[in-house]
Short mmCIF file of C-alpha atoms in Angstrom, two decimals:
data_model
loop_
_atom_site.label_atom_id
_atom_site.label_comp_id
_atom_site.label_asym_id
_atom_site.label_seq_id
_atom_site.Cartn_x
_atom_site.Cartn_y
_atom_site.Cartn_z
CA UNK A 33 -2.14 28.75 -7.13
CA UNK A 34 0.55 26.10 -7.50
CA UNK A 35 -0.48 22.56 -6.74
CA UNK A 36 0.77 20.79 -3.66
CA UNK A 37 3.35 18.10 -4.35
CA UNK A 38 3.05 14.91 -2.33
CA UNK A 39 6.19 12.81 -1.97
CA UNK A 40 5.45 9.08 -1.96
CA UNK A 41 7.78 6.54 -0.39
CA UNK A 42 5.64 3.40 -0.30
CA UNK A 43 5.08 3.38 3.44
CA UNK A 44 2.97 6.24 4.75
CA UNK A 45 0.55 7.52 2.10
CA UNK A 46 -2.80 8.44 3.59
CA UNK A 47 -6.15 7.85 1.95
CA UNK A 48 -6.64 11.61 1.77
CA UNK A 49 -3.31 12.05 -0.02
CA UNK A 50 -4.24 9.37 -2.53
CA UNK A 51 -7.54 11.12 -3.20
CA UNK A 52 -5.83 14.52 -3.55
CA UNK A 53 -3.56 13.17 -6.28
CA UNK A 54 -6.40 11.29 -7.96
CA UNK A 55 -8.58 14.41 -8.07
CA UNK A 56 -5.74 16.43 -9.57
CA UNK A 57 -5.39 18.63 -6.50
CA UNK A 58 -1.77 17.55 -5.98
CA UNK A 59 1.18 16.39 -8.02
CA UNK A 60 3.22 13.37 -7.06
CA UNK A 61 6.93 13.03 -6.45
CA UNK A 62 8.88 9.84 -5.80
CA UNK A 63 11.02 10.08 -2.66
CA UNK A 64 14.75 9.48 -3.13
CA UNK A 65 14.87 6.53 -0.74
CA UNK A 66 12.05 4.89 -2.66
CA UNK A 67 14.00 5.18 -5.90
CA UNK A 68 16.96 3.54 -4.20
CA UNK A 69 14.76 0.64 -3.10
CA UNK A 70 13.52 0.21 -6.65
CA UNK A 71 17.10 0.05 -7.93
CA UNK A 72 18.11 -2.47 -5.29
CA UNK A 73 15.04 -4.67 -5.82
CA UNK A 74 15.52 -4.71 -9.59
CA UNK A 75 19.17 -5.64 -9.15
CA UNK A 76 18.16 -8.43 -6.76
CA UNK A 77 15.66 -9.81 -9.24
CA UNK A 78 18.14 -9.76 -12.10
CA UNK A 79 20.73 -11.46 -9.90
CA UNK A 80 18.23 -14.20 -9.16
CA UNK A 81 17.69 -14.67 -12.89
CA UNK A 82 21.41 -14.82 -13.60
CA UNK A 83 21.83 -17.46 -10.89
CA UNK A 84 19.13 -19.60 -12.45
CA UNK A 85 16.66 -19.13 -9.62
CA UNK A 86 13.09 -20.07 -10.56
CA UNK A 87 11.24 -16.77 -10.48
CA UNK A 88 7.53 -16.86 -11.22
CA UNK A 89 6.94 -14.36 -14.02
CA UNK A 90 10.58 -14.04 -14.99
CA UNK A 91 12.51 -17.27 -15.61
CA UNK A 92 9.29 -19.25 -15.84
CA UNK A 93 5.94 -18.29 -17.33
CA UNK A 94 2.66 -17.39 -15.69
CA UNK A 95 -0.68 -19.05 -15.00
CA UNK A 96 -1.17 -22.45 -16.60
CA UNK A 97 2.29 -22.19 -18.19
CA UNK A 98 4.16 -21.49 -14.97
CA UNK A 99 6.38 -24.55 -15.50
CA UNK A 100 7.43 -23.42 -19.00
CA UNK A 101 10.92 -21.85 -18.94
CA UNK A 102 11.24 -18.79 -21.12
CA UNK A 103 15.03 -18.68 -21.20
CA UNK A 104 18.08 -20.16 -19.56
CA UNK A 105 19.18 -17.73 -16.88
CA UNK A 106 22.05 -19.77 -15.45
CA UNK A 107 24.60 -17.15 -16.53
CA UNK A 108 24.66 -13.58 -17.73
CA UNK A 109 21.51 -12.67 -19.59
CA UNK A 110 22.25 -12.56 -23.29
CA UNK A 111 20.64 -10.32 -25.86
CA UNK A 112 18.61 -13.33 -26.92
CA UNK A 113 17.42 -13.78 -23.34
CA UNK A 114 16.53 -10.11 -23.02
CA UNK A 115 14.65 -10.28 -26.31
CA UNK A 116 12.74 -13.32 -25.08
CA UNK A 117 11.92 -11.53 -21.84
CA UNK A 118 10.66 -8.45 -23.66
CA UNK A 119 8.54 -10.58 -25.96
CA UNK A 120 7.04 -12.24 -22.92
CA UNK A 121 6.30 -8.82 -21.36
CA UNK A 122 4.52 -7.53 -24.46
CA UNK A 123 2.51 -10.72 -24.91
CA UNK A 124 1.56 -10.84 -21.24
CA UNK A 125 0.17 -7.31 -21.32
CA UNK A 126 -1.66 -7.93 -24.59
CA UNK A 127 -3.17 -11.26 -23.58
CA UNK A 128 -4.31 -9.99 -20.20
CA UNK A 129 -5.92 -6.80 -21.52
CA UNK A 130 -9.26 -8.53 -21.66
CA UNK A 131 -11.74 -6.77 -19.38
CA UNK A 132 -15.32 -5.83 -20.25
CA UNK A 133 -17.85 -3.13 -19.48
CA UNK A 134 -17.98 0.64 -19.59
CA UNK A 135 -14.72 2.50 -18.94
CA UNK A 136 -13.86 3.23 -15.34
CA UNK A 137 -14.36 6.84 -14.24
CA UNK A 138 -11.14 8.78 -14.81
CA UNK A 139 -10.86 9.72 -11.15
CA UNK A 140 -10.91 6.06 -10.10
CA UNK A 141 -8.37 5.12 -12.77
CA UNK A 142 -6.07 7.79 -11.39
CA UNK A 143 -6.75 6.64 -7.84
CA UNK A 144 -5.85 3.07 -8.77
CA UNK A 145 -2.65 4.29 -10.41
CA UNK A 146 -1.73 6.28 -7.30
CA UNK A 147 -2.22 3.18 -5.19
CA UNK A 148 -0.14 1.06 -7.54
CA UNK A 149 2.65 3.61 -7.68
CA UNK A 150 2.87 3.72 -3.91
CA UNK A 151 2.86 -0.07 -3.58
CA UNK A 152 5.61 -0.26 -6.21
CA UNK A 153 7.66 2.11 -4.09
CA UNK A 154 7.39 -0.26 -1.14
CA UNK A 155 10.19 -2.08 -2.92
CA UNK A 156 9.01 -5.67 -3.33
CA UNK A 157 8.16 -5.73 -7.03
CA UNK A 158 11.53 -5.85 -8.75
CA UNK A 159 10.43 -3.60 -11.60
CA UNK A 160 12.70 -1.29 -13.52
CA UNK A 161 12.61 2.09 -11.76
CA UNK A 162 11.38 3.60 -15.01
CA UNK A 163 8.05 1.82 -14.47
CA UNK A 164 7.42 3.92 -11.36
CA UNK A 165 8.58 7.00 -13.25
CA UNK A 166 5.96 6.30 -15.92
CA UNK A 167 3.19 6.05 -13.31
CA UNK A 168 4.35 9.40 -11.96
CA UNK A 169 4.47 10.93 -15.45
CA UNK A 170 0.99 9.66 -16.32
CA UNK A 171 -0.43 11.12 -13.11
CA UNK A 172 1.28 14.49 -13.34
CA UNK A 173 0.39 14.88 -17.03
CA UNK A 174 -3.16 13.61 -16.45
CA UNK A 175 -2.88 10.80 -18.98
CA UNK A 176 -5.67 8.39 -18.07
CA UNK A 177 -5.73 4.89 -19.60
CA UNK A 178 -9.11 3.66 -20.80
CA UNK A 179 -9.86 0.70 -18.53
CA UNK A 180 -13.03 -1.44 -18.74
CA UNK A 181 -14.79 -1.64 -15.39
CA UNK A 182 -15.48 -5.38 -15.13
CA UNK A 183 -13.43 -8.54 -15.30
CA UNK A 184 -11.82 -9.21 -11.92
CA UNK A 185 -12.52 -11.95 -9.38
CA UNK A 186 -10.53 -10.26 -6.64
CA UNK A 187 -7.24 -12.13 -6.83
CA UNK A 188 -5.42 -9.25 -8.56
CA UNK A 189 -7.19 -7.16 -11.21
CA UNK A 190 -5.08 -8.63 -13.99
CA UNK A 191 -7.53 -8.10 -16.85
CA UNK A 192 -8.09 -4.47 -15.89
CA UNK A 193 -4.62 -3.37 -14.78
CA UNK A 194 -3.00 -4.75 -17.95
CA UNK A 195 -4.43 -1.80 -19.86
CA UNK A 196 -2.10 0.51 -17.95
CA UNK A 197 0.91 -1.43 -19.18
CA UNK A 198 -0.47 -1.62 -22.70
CA UNK A 199 -0.90 2.16 -22.67
CA UNK A 200 2.68 2.59 -21.48
CA UNK A 201 3.81 0.47 -24.44
CA UNK A 202 1.94 2.84 -26.76
CA UNK A 203 -0.59 0.19 -27.78
CA UNK A 204 -3.77 1.36 -26.07
CA UNK A 205 -6.04 4.38 -25.70
CA UNK A 206 -6.03 7.09 -23.07
CA UNK A 207 -7.82 10.30 -22.18
CA UNK A 208 -5.53 13.30 -22.53
CA UNK A 209 -6.37 16.99 -22.64
CA UNK A 210 -10.06 16.21 -22.87
CA UNK A 211 -9.72 13.82 -25.79
CA UNK A 212 -9.63 10.07 -26.21
CA UNK A 213 -6.56 9.20 -28.27
CA UNK A 214 -3.86 6.60 -28.73
CA UNK A 215 -1.45 6.38 -25.82
CA UNK A 216 1.46 6.68 -28.23
CA UNK A 217 0.18 10.07 -29.40
CA UNK A 218 -0.49 11.25 -25.84
CA UNK A 219 2.99 10.26 -24.71
CA UNK A 220 4.49 11.95 -27.75
CA UNK A 221 2.67 15.19 -26.94
CA UNK A 222 3.70 14.97 -23.28
CA UNK A 223 7.32 14.11 -24.08
CA UNK A 224 7.16 10.68 -22.43
CA UNK A 225 9.15 7.75 -23.74
CA UNK A 226 7.20 4.45 -24.01
CA UNK A 227 8.10 1.57 -21.72
CA UNK A 228 10.56 -1.10 -22.87
CA UNK A 229 9.71 -3.82 -20.34
CA UNK A 230 11.99 -6.59 -19.12
CA UNK A 231 12.18 -8.92 -16.14
CA UNK A 232 9.02 -8.72 -14.07
CA UNK A 233 7.71 -5.38 -15.34
CA UNK A 234 4.60 -6.73 -17.05
CA UNK A 235 3.62 -9.01 -14.19
CA UNK A 236 4.04 -6.20 -11.68
CA UNK A 237 1.90 -3.84 -13.75
CA UNK A 238 -0.90 -6.33 -14.28
CA UNK A 239 -0.88 -8.40 -11.08
CA UNK A 240 -2.18 -6.12 -8.34
CA UNK A 241 -5.46 -5.11 -6.75
CA UNK A 242 -5.12 -1.37 -7.18
CA UNK A 243 -8.27 -0.75 -9.20
CA UNK A 244 -10.56 -2.83 -6.99
CA UNK A 245 -8.91 -0.99 -4.11
CA UNK A 246 -9.85 2.33 -5.72
CA UNK A 247 -13.48 1.22 -5.74
CA UNK A 248 -13.18 0.13 -2.10
CA UNK A 249 -11.83 3.56 -1.25
CA UNK A 250 -14.77 5.21 -3.01
CA UNK A 251 -17.16 2.88 -1.19
CA UNK A 252 -15.64 3.94 2.12
CA UNK A 253 -15.73 7.63 1.20
CA UNK A 254 -19.39 7.48 0.14
CA UNK A 255 -20.35 5.48 3.24
CA UNK A 256 -18.57 7.91 5.55
CA UNK A 257 -20.52 10.80 4.05
CA UNK A 258 -23.78 9.04 4.88
CA UNK A 259 -22.59 8.16 8.37
CA UNK A 260 -21.37 11.69 9.04
CA UNK A 261 -24.88 12.98 8.40
CA UNK A 262 -26.55 10.23 10.43
CA UNK A 263 -26.41 11.58 14.03
CA UNK A 264 -27.84 14.98 13.10
CA UNK A 265 -30.47 13.53 10.79
CA UNK A 266 -31.48 11.02 13.45
CA UNK A 267 -31.67 13.76 16.06
CA UNK A 268 -34.10 15.66 13.86
CA UNK A 269 -36.21 12.51 13.48
CA UNK A 270 -36.23 12.07 17.25
CA UNK A 271 -37.49 15.64 17.53
CA UNK A 272 -40.12 14.91 14.89
CA UNK A 273 -41.27 11.94 16.96
CA UNK A 274 -41.09 13.76 20.31
CA UNK A 275 -38.81 10.93 21.33
CA UNK A 276 -36.96 10.01 24.50
CA UNK A 277 -33.24 10.77 24.93
CA UNK A 278 -32.82 8.13 27.66
CA UNK A 279 -31.27 5.39 25.44
CA UNK A 280 -28.38 7.71 24.62
CA UNK A 281 -27.46 8.88 28.11
CA UNK A 282 -24.12 7.94 29.70
CA UNK A 283 -26.03 6.48 32.63
CA UNK A 284 -27.61 4.05 30.20
CA UNK A 285 -24.65 3.06 28.07
CA UNK A 286 -22.01 2.88 30.80
CA UNK A 287 -23.85 -0.19 32.04
CA UNK A 288 -22.85 -2.00 28.84
CA UNK A 289 -19.65 -0.37 27.58
CA UNK A 290 -19.33 -1.62 24.04
CA UNK A 291 -16.76 0.35 22.04
CA UNK A 292 -18.12 3.16 19.85
CA UNK A 293 -21.60 3.03 21.41
CA UNK A 294 -21.27 5.75 24.04
CA UNK A 295 -19.20 7.96 21.74
CA UNK A 296 -21.93 7.72 19.11
CA UNK A 297 -24.61 8.38 21.71
CA UNK A 298 -22.69 11.42 22.93
CA UNK A 299 -22.58 12.74 19.37
CA UNK A 300 -26.35 12.34 19.05
CA UNK A 301 -26.94 14.15 22.34
CA UNK A 302 -24.59 16.96 21.32
CA UNK A 303 -26.59 17.43 18.13
CA UNK A 304 -29.67 17.86 20.34
CA UNK A 305 -28.13 20.53 22.56
CA UNK A 306 -30.85 23.10 23.22
CA UNK A 307 -33.67 20.87 21.97
CA UNK A 308 -37.14 20.73 23.46
CA UNK A 309 -36.54 17.03 24.02
CA UNK A 310 -34.62 17.88 27.20
CA UNK A 311 -37.77 19.38 28.72
CA UNK A 312 -40.52 17.32 30.33
CA UNK A 313 -43.43 16.48 28.07
CA UNK A 314 -46.44 14.56 29.31
CA UNK A 315 -47.15 13.19 25.83
CA UNK A 316 -43.68 11.67 25.46
CA UNK A 317 -43.64 7.85 25.75
CA UNK A 318 -41.29 6.13 28.15
CA UNK A 319 -40.01 3.91 25.36
CA UNK A 320 -39.98 4.64 21.63
CA UNK A 321 -39.98 2.08 18.79
CA UNK A 322 -36.78 0.06 18.66
CA UNK A 323 -35.73 1.64 15.38
CA UNK A 324 -35.28 4.87 17.36
CA UNK A 325 -34.00 3.44 20.62
CA UNK A 326 -31.33 1.22 19.04
CA UNK A 327 -30.00 3.69 16.49
CA UNK A 328 -27.05 4.56 18.70
CA UNK A 329 -25.91 0.96 18.44
CA UNK A 330 -26.64 0.87 14.73
CA UNK A 331 -24.58 3.95 13.94
CA UNK A 332 -21.82 2.82 16.30
CA UNK A 333 -21.39 -0.52 14.57
CA UNK A 334 -21.35 1.16 11.18
CA UNK A 335 -18.68 3.59 12.39
CA UNK A 336 -16.69 0.66 13.74
CA UNK A 337 -16.95 -1.15 10.40
CA UNK A 338 -15.93 2.00 8.51
CA UNK A 339 -12.91 2.45 10.75
CA UNK A 340 -11.93 -1.18 10.18
CA UNK A 341 -12.14 -0.74 6.42
CA UNK A 342 -10.07 2.43 6.62
CA UNK A 343 -7.47 0.55 8.68
CA UNK A 344 -7.30 -2.32 6.18
CA UNK A 345 -7.06 0.06 3.24
CA UNK A 346 -4.31 2.07 4.91
CA UNK A 347 -2.27 -1.10 5.33
CA UNK A 348 -3.01 -2.29 1.82
CA UNK A 349 -2.01 0.88 -0.01
CA UNK A 350 1.29 1.02 1.87
CA UNK A 351 2.37 -2.57 1.26
CA UNK A 352 3.12 -4.92 -1.60
CA UNK A 353 0.56 -7.30 -3.08
CA UNK A 354 3.09 -8.76 -5.52
CA UNK A 355 3.81 -12.37 -6.37
CA UNK A 356 6.67 -13.08 -6.22
CA UNK A 357 7.97 -10.59 -3.68
CA UNK A 358 11.52 -9.29 -3.80
CA UNK A 359 12.44 -9.17 -0.10
CA UNK A 360 15.49 -6.99 0.44
CA UNK A 361 16.06 -7.78 4.10
CA UNK A 362 14.49 -11.17 4.74
CA UNK A 363 14.22 -12.46 8.28
CA UNK A 364 16.26 -15.40 9.51
CA UNK A 365 13.30 -17.66 10.25
CA UNK A 366 13.60 -21.12 8.66
CA UNK A 367 16.56 -20.09 6.45
CA UNK A 368 18.36 -23.30 7.41
CA UNK A 369 15.64 -25.29 5.66
CA UNK A 370 16.52 -26.17 2.04
CA UNK A 371 13.05 -25.28 0.77
CA UNK A 372 13.45 -21.78 2.20
CA UNK A 373 17.12 -21.38 1.33
CA UNK A 374 16.34 -21.81 -2.36
CA UNK A 375 14.60 -18.43 -2.36
CA UNK A 376 17.59 -16.56 -0.89
CA UNK A 377 20.25 -14.70 -2.83
CA UNK A 378 23.47 -14.27 -0.87
CA UNK A 379 24.06 -10.65 -0.03
CA UNK A 380 21.02 -9.49 -1.99
CA UNK A 381 17.90 -10.64 -0.20
CA UNK A 382 15.47 -13.11 -1.66
CA UNK A 383 12.67 -13.71 -4.14
CA UNK A 384 9.73 -15.47 -2.49
CA UNK A 385 6.46 -16.75 -3.97
CA UNK A 386 3.54 -15.21 -2.09
CA UNK A 387 -0.22 -15.01 -1.83
CA UNK A 388 -0.10 -11.31 -1.05
CA UNK A 389 -2.28 -10.71 -4.11
CA UNK A 390 -5.20 -11.94 -2.01
CA UNK A 391 -7.02 -8.84 -0.69
CA UNK A 392 -9.34 -10.77 1.61
CA UNK A 393 -8.78 -8.46 4.62
CA UNK A 394 -10.06 -5.54 2.55
CA UNK A 395 -12.87 -7.53 0.94
CA UNK A 396 -14.12 -8.79 4.30
CA UNK A 397 -14.04 -5.27 5.72
CA UNK A 398 -16.00 -3.96 2.72
CA UNK A 399 -18.65 -6.63 3.22
CA UNK A 400 -18.79 -5.98 6.96
CA UNK A 401 -19.48 -2.33 6.25
CA UNK A 402 -22.15 -3.30 3.70
CA UNK A 403 -23.96 -5.29 6.37
CA UNK A 404 -23.61 -2.47 8.89
CA UNK A 405 -24.87 0.10 6.39
CA UNK A 406 -27.86 -2.07 5.61
CA UNK A 407 -28.66 -2.23 9.32
CA UNK A 408 -28.60 1.57 9.23
CA UNK A 409 -30.89 1.35 6.21
CA UNK A 410 -33.28 -0.92 8.11
CA UNK A 411 -33.59 1.39 11.09
CA UNK A 412 -34.07 4.41 8.86
CA UNK A 413 -36.97 2.96 6.87
CA UNK A 414 -38.61 1.79 10.09
CA UNK A 415 -38.21 5.23 11.67
CA UNK A 416 -39.62 6.93 8.59
CA UNK A 417 -42.65 4.66 8.62
CA UNK A 418 -43.25 5.40 12.31
CA UNK A 419 -43.02 9.14 11.64
CA UNK A 420 -46.03 8.89 9.33
CA UNK A 421 -48.01 6.87 11.90
CA UNK A 422 -50.25 8.99 14.11
CA UNK A 423 -50.20 6.30 16.81
CA UNK A 424 -46.55 7.09 17.50
CA UNK A 425 -46.35 10.82 16.69
CA UNK A 426 -49.83 12.02 17.72
CA UNK A 427 -49.65 14.09 14.55
CA UNK A 428 -51.99 13.79 11.55
CA UNK A 429 -51.75 10.43 9.80
CA UNK A 430 -49.20 10.41 6.96
CA UNK A 431 -48.10 13.85 8.21
CA UNK A 432 -50.99 15.46 6.39
CA UNK A 433 -51.04 19.25 6.55
CA UNK A 434 -54.24 20.95 7.73
CA UNK A 435 -56.56 21.43 4.79
CA UNK A 436 -54.85 18.83 2.60
CA UNK A 437 -57.55 16.40 1.49
CA UNK A 438 -55.13 14.32 -0.60
CA UNK A 439 -52.76 11.42 0.11
CA UNK A 440 -49.98 13.40 1.81
CA UNK A 441 -47.16 10.89 2.51
CA UNK A 442 -49.30 7.76 2.26
CA UNK A 443 -47.87 6.45 -1.00
CA UNK A 444 -44.22 7.43 -0.72
CA UNK A 445 -43.28 4.53 1.55
CA UNK A 446 -42.82 2.26 -1.44
CA UNK A 447 -39.81 4.26 -2.62
CA UNK A 448 -37.70 3.76 0.47
CA UNK A 449 -38.85 0.16 0.96
CA UNK A 450 -37.73 -0.61 -2.61
CA UNK A 451 -34.29 0.85 -1.88
CA UNK A 452 -33.99 -1.01 1.41
CA UNK A 453 -34.82 -4.34 -0.22
CA UNK A 454 -32.10 -3.63 -2.77
CA UNK A 455 -29.68 -2.87 0.05
CA UNK A 456 -30.48 -6.19 1.70
CA UNK A 457 -29.67 -7.97 -1.53
CA UNK A 458 -26.49 -5.95 -2.09
CA UNK A 459 -25.28 -6.72 1.44
CA UNK A 460 -25.09 -10.45 0.77
CA UNK A 461 -21.48 -11.70 0.92
CA UNK A 462 -19.79 -12.37 -2.41
CA UNK A 463 -16.22 -13.19 -1.42
CA UNK A 464 -16.68 -16.95 -1.80
CA UNK A 465 -18.50 -16.88 -5.14
CA UNK A 466 -16.80 -18.11 -8.31
CA UNK A 467 -15.56 -21.14 -10.23
CA UNK A 468 -12.06 -22.57 -10.54
CA UNK A 469 -10.14 -21.03 -13.45
CA UNK A 470 -6.63 -20.91 -14.96
CA UNK A 471 -6.29 -24.66 -15.18
CA UNK A 472 -7.92 -25.11 -11.76
CA UNK A 473 -5.03 -23.27 -10.10
CA UNK A 474 -7.07 -20.20 -9.23
CA UNK A 475 -9.85 -21.76 -7.20
CA UNK A 476 -10.64 -19.14 -4.59
CA UNK A 477 -11.81 -15.54 -4.84
CA UNK A 478 -12.54 -12.36 -2.94
CA UNK A 479 -14.55 -10.42 -5.55
CA UNK A 480 -13.30 -7.20 -3.96
CA UNK A 481 -14.43 -5.09 -6.91
CA UNK A 482 -17.95 -6.54 -6.85
CA UNK A 483 -18.19 -6.16 -3.07
CA UNK A 484 -17.06 -2.54 -3.43
CA UNK A 485 -19.54 -1.89 -6.25
CA UNK A 486 -22.27 -3.20 -3.97
CA UNK A 487 -21.25 -0.94 -1.10
CA UNK A 488 -21.10 2.08 -3.40
CA UNK A 489 -24.68 1.33 -4.46
CA UNK A 490 -25.77 0.83 -0.85
CA UNK A 491 -24.33 4.22 0.07
CA UNK A 492 -26.09 5.84 -2.89
CA UNK A 493 -29.37 4.19 -1.91
CA UNK A 494 -28.83 5.40 1.64
CA UNK A 495 -28.63 8.99 0.44
CA UNK A 496 -32.21 8.59 -0.80
CA UNK A 497 -33.37 6.62 2.23
CA UNK A 498 -31.94 9.24 4.57
CA UNK A 499 -33.33 11.93 2.28
CA UNK A 500 -36.82 10.50 2.64
CA UNK A 501 -36.42 10.24 6.41
CA UNK A 502 -35.43 13.90 6.44
CA UNK A 503 -38.42 14.69 4.23
CA UNK A 504 -40.67 13.13 6.88
CA UNK A 505 -38.94 14.50 9.97
CA UNK A 506 -38.95 18.08 8.65
CA UNK A 507 -42.68 17.76 7.91
CA UNK A 508 -43.27 16.45 11.43
CA UNK A 509 -41.33 19.38 12.89
CA UNK A 510 -43.42 21.86 10.91
CA UNK A 511 -46.64 20.27 12.12
CA UNK A 512 -45.41 20.45 15.72
CA UNK A 513 -44.47 24.10 15.24
CA UNK A 514 -48.05 24.80 14.19
CA UNK A 515 -49.15 23.66 17.64
CA UNK A 516 -46.18 25.22 19.43
CA UNK A 517 -44.49 28.08 17.53
CA UNK A 518 -41.87 28.31 20.29
CA UNK A 519 -40.72 24.72 19.79
CA UNK A 520 -36.94 24.64 20.12
CA UNK A 521 -34.75 22.35 18.06
CA UNK A 522 -31.20 21.41 18.87
CA UNK A 523 -28.44 23.72 17.73
CA UNK A 524 -27.24 21.28 15.06
CA UNK A 525 -30.56 19.67 14.23
CA UNK A 526 -32.09 23.13 13.88
CA UNK A 527 -29.33 24.14 11.49
CA UNK A 528 -29.95 21.06 9.34
CA UNK A 529 -33.69 21.73 9.36
CA UNK A 530 -33.21 25.34 8.20
CA UNK A 531 -30.74 24.40 5.47
CA UNK A 532 -33.01 21.62 4.24
CA UNK A 533 -36.04 23.87 4.12
CA UNK A 534 -34.18 26.16 1.71
CA UNK A 535 -34.30 23.30 -0.81
CA UNK A 536 -37.44 21.36 0.05
CA UNK A 537 -40.51 23.23 1.22
CA UNK A 538 -43.27 22.18 3.61
CA UNK A 539 -45.92 20.02 1.95
CA UNK A 540 -49.16 21.90 2.48
CA UNK A 541 -50.93 20.02 -0.30
CA UNK A 542 -50.15 17.10 -2.58
CA UNK A 543 -47.53 17.64 -5.26
CA UNK A 544 -45.13 15.61 -7.36
CA UNK A 545 -42.53 14.43 -4.84
CA UNK A 546 -39.88 13.10 -7.23
CA UNK A 547 -37.99 16.44 -7.38
CA UNK A 548 -38.15 16.66 -3.59
CA UNK A 549 -36.63 13.23 -3.20
CA UNK A 550 -33.82 14.03 -5.62
CA UNK A 551 -33.09 17.27 -3.81
CA UNK A 552 -33.17 15.42 -0.48
CA UNK A 553 -30.64 12.87 -1.70
CA UNK A 554 -28.33 15.59 -2.98
CA UNK A 555 -28.66 17.39 0.34
CA UNK A 556 -27.52 14.29 2.23
CA UNK A 557 -24.56 13.79 -0.12
CA UNK A 558 -23.42 17.38 0.25
CA UNK A 559 -24.18 18.14 3.91
#
């Protein structure tokens, strides 16, 4: 079957489309109007250079040397000037290829390259159009630069992204056709001509947040998988407890109409359609432990945080995070002010210094979701502990099966408590951590990559924490069925219970639980 081809224009790429290209399920094509924007932006940038406009990264250097002029651009650019520009491009990519750590997973490298290609097509970078063509060629030929996974403070991933440019020059290593080889050899085999950079090509390739963004997208994807499972898994735990549905009723939540809360509660109740919990039961308490009663709020706030992160990412991947920005149709605000007028190019647009490389909106949303996920973690470990407590369930202590004279579930609590403590640590904010660098110019941070790494780990831990909750709730259900073989579960909770029991069997006597916990985690990730 032929692959789908997704046309990118810089303005409306969805997260799902980015993932489809990254996974190799779709090829990429650059829309015609996007190519025209690239041409116009590059022409605007070169015009600025010819007019002697100070352009950060073009007519003046970068970082500590930003006041060092590379060449005189007051007139037409000479061969000498072009040579100086190219030398600057090569040196910039070499000097900034300085990350550390294990190589990024190939899928995330590709995802970062998809993001960067689309943001290039937004039209504010001023690169040669061939730069975008090379991103497209690398993606469609599955040439994956080897990029170390650490070395960014969240104000553009310059030490990581530079490796893409170095590969395009033919001076780095890539994965191609299942082998790690020189990028020059891979491009030769694929029939791709190496990049000959000028102008702002190098700066545009290295100064962006695309790879940290890829990790943020993975963090969101992993978190959403956990949250998608949550209402059904919680419903099964409520059935294991013989809990009360009252906290999730419309009559309850309409009194305090916070957004997301009633919708989440409705989802929980729908999962319990057909459950015995809708029937009267004299043993059922009026009020359950708070970790059960408040879970509607907990899931709702996590869903809200996930939606906010998705919103911020959707904006970010369809916009420019370049500095400077080539603005093709600048607004008229303040243009009569000399300080603003200096950035304008008559009839062409303007080249403006920016701080659009600061991904704080995304970083804050990632950290907000980390906190929300850890609240989910908290409620889960508390619910699991209550499920093994005979005071709350009126089942055997530690969910011990009849005839089992061993420990049953008495010792397993340490596993999920360990993971929850880790989640609490991982949820601590990191966006204001760092020290001033680059000659004390770069003195603030977002640490988007680190924040995203933390959320990815939280989501992975949650697959185990939820897996252990499911391990307990299924055991509780089985014990209840021994007393009442006709016990009815909800349509959706019953389906989850049956699917889970195909992988993890009832614990009738003590056994090694490690394989069960691994299987439970994998079940949560795949359900």
